[in-house]
Short mmCIF file of C-alpha atoms in Angstrom, two decimals:
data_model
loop_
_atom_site.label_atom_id
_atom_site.label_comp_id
_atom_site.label_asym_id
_atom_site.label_seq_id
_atom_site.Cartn_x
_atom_site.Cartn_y
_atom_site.Cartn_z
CA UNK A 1479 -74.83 61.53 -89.18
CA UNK A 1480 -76.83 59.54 -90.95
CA UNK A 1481 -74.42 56.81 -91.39
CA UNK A 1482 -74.01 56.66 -87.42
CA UNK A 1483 -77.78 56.41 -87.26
CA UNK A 1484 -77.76 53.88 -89.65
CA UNK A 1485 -74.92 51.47 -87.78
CA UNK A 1486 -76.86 52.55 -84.66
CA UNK A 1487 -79.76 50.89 -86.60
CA UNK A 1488 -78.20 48.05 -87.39
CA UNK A 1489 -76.91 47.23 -84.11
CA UNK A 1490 -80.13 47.87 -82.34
CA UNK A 1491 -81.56 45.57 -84.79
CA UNK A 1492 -78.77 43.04 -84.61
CA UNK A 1493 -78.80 42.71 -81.16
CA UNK A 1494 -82.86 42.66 -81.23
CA UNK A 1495 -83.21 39.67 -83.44
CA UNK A 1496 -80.05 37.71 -80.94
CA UNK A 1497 -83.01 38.70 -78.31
CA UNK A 1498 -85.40 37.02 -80.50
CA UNK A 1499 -83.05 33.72 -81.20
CA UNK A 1500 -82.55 33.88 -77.47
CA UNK A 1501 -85.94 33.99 -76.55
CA UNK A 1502 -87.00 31.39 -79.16
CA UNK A 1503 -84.27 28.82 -77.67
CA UNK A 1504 -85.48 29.52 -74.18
CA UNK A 1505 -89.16 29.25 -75.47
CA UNK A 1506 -88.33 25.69 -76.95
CA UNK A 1507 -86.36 24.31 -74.09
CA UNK A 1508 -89.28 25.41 -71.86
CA UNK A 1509 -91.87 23.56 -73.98
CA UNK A 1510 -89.48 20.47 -74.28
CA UNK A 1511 -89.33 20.65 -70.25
CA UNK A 1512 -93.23 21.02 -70.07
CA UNK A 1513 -93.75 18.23 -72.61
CA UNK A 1514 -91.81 16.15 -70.73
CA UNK A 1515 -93.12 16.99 -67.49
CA UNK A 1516 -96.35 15.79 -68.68
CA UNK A 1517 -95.38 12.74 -69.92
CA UNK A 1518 -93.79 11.63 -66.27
CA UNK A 1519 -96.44 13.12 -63.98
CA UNK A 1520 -98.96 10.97 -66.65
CA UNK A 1521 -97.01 7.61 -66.24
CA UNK A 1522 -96.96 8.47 -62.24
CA UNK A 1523 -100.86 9.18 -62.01
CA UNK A 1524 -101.48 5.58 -64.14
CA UNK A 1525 -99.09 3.63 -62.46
CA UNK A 1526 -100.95 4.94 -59.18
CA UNK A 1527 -103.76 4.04 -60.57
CA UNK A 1528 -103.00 0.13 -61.60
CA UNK A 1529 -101.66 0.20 -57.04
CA UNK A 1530 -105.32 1.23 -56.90
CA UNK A 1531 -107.10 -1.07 -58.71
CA UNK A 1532 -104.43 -4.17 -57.33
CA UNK A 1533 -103.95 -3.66 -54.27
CA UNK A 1534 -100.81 -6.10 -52.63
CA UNK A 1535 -102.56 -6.51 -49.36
CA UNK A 1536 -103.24 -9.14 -47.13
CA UNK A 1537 -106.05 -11.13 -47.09
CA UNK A 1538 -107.22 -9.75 -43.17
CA UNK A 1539 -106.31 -6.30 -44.39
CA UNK A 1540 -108.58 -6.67 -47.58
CA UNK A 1541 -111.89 -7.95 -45.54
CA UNK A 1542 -111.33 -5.52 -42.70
CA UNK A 1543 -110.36 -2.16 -44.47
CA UNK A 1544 -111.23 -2.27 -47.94
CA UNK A 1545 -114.15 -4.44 -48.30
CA UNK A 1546 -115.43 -3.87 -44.80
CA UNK A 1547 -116.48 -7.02 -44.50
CA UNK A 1548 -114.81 -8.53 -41.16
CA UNK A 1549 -116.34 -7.43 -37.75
CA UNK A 1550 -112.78 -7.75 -36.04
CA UNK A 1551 -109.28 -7.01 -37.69
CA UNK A 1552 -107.26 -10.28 -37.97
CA UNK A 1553 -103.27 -10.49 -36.82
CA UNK A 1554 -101.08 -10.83 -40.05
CA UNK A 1555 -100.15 -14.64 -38.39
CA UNK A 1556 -104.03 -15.33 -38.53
CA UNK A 1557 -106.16 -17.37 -41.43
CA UNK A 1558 -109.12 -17.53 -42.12
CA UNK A 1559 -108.85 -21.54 -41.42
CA UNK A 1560 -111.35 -22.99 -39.24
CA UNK A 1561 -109.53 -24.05 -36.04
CA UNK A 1562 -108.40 -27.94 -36.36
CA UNK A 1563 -110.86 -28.45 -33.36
CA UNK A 1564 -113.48 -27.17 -35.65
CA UNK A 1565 -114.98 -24.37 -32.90
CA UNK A 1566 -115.53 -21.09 -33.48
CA UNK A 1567 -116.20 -19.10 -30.49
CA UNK A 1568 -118.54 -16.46 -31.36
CA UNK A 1569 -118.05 -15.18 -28.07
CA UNK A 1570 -114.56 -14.03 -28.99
CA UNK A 1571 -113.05 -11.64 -31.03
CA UNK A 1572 -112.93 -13.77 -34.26
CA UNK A 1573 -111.74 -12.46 -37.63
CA UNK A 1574 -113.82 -14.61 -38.86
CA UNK A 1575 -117.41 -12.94 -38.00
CA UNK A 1576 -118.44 -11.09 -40.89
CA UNK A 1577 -119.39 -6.78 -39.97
CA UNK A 1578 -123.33 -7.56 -41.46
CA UNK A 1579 -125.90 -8.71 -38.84
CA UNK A 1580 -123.43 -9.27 -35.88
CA UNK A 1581 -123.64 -7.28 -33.01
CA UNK A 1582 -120.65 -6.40 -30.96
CA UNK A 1583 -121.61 -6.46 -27.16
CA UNK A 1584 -121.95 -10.04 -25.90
CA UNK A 1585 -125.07 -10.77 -24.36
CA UNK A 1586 -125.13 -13.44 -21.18
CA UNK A 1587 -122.65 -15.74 -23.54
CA UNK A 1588 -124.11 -15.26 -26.80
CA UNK A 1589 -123.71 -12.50 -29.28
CA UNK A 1590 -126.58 -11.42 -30.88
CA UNK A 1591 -127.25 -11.77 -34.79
CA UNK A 1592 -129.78 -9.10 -35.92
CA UNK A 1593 -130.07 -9.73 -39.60
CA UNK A 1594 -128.24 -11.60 -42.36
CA UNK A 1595 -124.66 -12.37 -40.90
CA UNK A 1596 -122.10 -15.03 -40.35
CA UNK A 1597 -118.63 -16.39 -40.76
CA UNK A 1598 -116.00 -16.11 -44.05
CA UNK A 1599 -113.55 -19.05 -44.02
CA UNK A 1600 -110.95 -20.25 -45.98
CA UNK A 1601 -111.02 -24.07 -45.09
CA UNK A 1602 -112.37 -26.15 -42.48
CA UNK A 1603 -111.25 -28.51 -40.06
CA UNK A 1604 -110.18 -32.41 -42.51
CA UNK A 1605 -113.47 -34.66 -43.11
CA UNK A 1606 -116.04 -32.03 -41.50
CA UNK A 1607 -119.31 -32.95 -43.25
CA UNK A 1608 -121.25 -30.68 -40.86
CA UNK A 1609 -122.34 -27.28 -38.67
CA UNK A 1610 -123.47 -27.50 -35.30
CA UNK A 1611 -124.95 -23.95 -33.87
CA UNK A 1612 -125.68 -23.71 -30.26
CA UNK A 1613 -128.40 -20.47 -29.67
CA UNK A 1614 -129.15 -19.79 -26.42
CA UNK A 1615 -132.81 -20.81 -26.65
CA UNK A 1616 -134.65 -23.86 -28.03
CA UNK A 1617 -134.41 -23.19 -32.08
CA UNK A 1618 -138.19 -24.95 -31.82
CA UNK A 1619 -139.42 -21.51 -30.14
CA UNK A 1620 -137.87 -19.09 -33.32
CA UNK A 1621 -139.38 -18.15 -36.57
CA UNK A 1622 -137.48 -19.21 -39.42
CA UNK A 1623 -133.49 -19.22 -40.37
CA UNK A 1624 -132.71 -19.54 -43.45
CA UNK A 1625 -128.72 -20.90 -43.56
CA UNK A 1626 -126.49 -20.51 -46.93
CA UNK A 1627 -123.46 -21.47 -47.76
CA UNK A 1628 -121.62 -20.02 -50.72
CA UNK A 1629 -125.28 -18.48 -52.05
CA UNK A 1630 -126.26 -22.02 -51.99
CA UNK A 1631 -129.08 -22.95 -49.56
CA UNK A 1632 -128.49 -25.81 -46.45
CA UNK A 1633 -131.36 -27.36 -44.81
CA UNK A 1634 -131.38 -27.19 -41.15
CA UNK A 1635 -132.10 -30.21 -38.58
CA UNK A 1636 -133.45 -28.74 -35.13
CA UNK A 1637 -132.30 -30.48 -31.79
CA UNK A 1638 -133.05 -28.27 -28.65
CA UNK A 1639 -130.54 -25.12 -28.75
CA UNK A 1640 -128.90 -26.51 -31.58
CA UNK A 1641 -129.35 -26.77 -35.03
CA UNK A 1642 -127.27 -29.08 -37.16
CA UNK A 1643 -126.45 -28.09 -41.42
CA UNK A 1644 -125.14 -31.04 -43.77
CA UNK A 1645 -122.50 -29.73 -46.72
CA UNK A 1646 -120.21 -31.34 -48.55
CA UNK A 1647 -116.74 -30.34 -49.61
CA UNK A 1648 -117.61 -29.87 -53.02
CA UNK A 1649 -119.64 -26.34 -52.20
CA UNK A 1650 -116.56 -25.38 -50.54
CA UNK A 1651 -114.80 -22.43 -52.63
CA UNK A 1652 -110.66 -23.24 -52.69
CA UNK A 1653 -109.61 -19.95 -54.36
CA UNK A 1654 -111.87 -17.70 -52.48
CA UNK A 1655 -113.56 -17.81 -48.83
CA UNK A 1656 -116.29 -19.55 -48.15
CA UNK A 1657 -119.41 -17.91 -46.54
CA UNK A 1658 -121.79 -19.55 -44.12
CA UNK A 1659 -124.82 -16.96 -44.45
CA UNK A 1660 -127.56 -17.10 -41.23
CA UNK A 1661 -130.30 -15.43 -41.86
CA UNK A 1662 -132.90 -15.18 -38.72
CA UNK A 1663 -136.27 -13.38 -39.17
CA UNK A 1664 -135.76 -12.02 -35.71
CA UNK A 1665 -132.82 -11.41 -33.77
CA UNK A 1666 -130.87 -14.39 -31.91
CA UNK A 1667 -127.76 -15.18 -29.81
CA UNK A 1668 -125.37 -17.79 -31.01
CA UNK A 1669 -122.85 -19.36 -28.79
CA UNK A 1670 -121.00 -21.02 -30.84
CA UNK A 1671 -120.32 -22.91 -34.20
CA UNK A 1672 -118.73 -26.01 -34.83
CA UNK A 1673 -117.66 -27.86 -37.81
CA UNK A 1674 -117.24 -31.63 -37.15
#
């Protein structure tokens, strides 16, 4: 009897440590599998990352969506070109009217600049040397505006409604757009703006 107990045994056992081999293949074909899993899910999460960070966009898409910096979405067709006649109706719907400062109900013909605001632009009409602004007053009877373009500061000539800004096409930015900053100390309705 003992011998059958002992071949028993030995089976038992045999077939335990097959179990074992079994289990430890399994085991290592899991961890292989996990290992591996990591490694792709990792490459997936950087390379969503690096879409992230470089976005293949357009240019309207960009200012409107994900810098926020366009009061009106512009049409894939659209630029951010100055018209060849130079005149930007503020009036309008323009892709070109930055969010900041502008307001979006149009008052009497004008729209109404709060604060800081004014247009981005990507090139202007050939041989414009200057901005015209119609208001919808006499820019005599208005505190200060300060006008910038590119962060760099333009001094204004007054005539009636209108005020008139000398720039030259060397503070023009080629690579990136260009942005004519008004700054009012009150609030004021433009008409219009014209680069001639």
């Amino acid at each position: 009897m003992s011998e059958e107990v002992m071949k028993h045994e030995t089976g038992v056992s045999a077939h335990l440590e097959g179990d074992e081999l079994t289990n430890h293949a399994s085991n290592s074909k899991l961890r292989i599998f996990l290992i591996f899993l990591f490694f792709i899910l990792s490459g997936y999460y950087l390379w969503v990352l690096y879409l992230i960070a470089t976005p293949q966009v357009s240019l309207s898409y960009q200012t409107y969506y994900m810098d926020t910096r366009t009061l009106y979405w512009g049409r894939d067709k659209e630029t951010f070109a100055i018209p060849e006649s130079g005149m930007v109706n503020i009036t309008e719907k323009s892709p070109l009217l930055t969010r900041e400062g502008w307001r979006k109900k149009i008052v009497e013909g004008h729209r109404p600049l709060n604060s800081a605001g004014g247009l981005l632009f990507s090139s202007t009409p050939d041989k414009a040397e200057r901005i015209t602004i119609s208001l919808s007053r006499d820019a005599s009877e208005l505190p200060r505006i300060d006008f910038y373009l590119n962060d760099v500061p333009l001094e204004p000539n007054y005539f009636r409604n209108k005020i008139t800004l000398k720039f030259s096409m060397n503070q023009l930015n080629k690579e990136n757009l260009n942005y004519l900053k008004i700054k009012p100390m009150e609030s004021v309705n433009v008409q219009s703006v014209v680069f001639q």
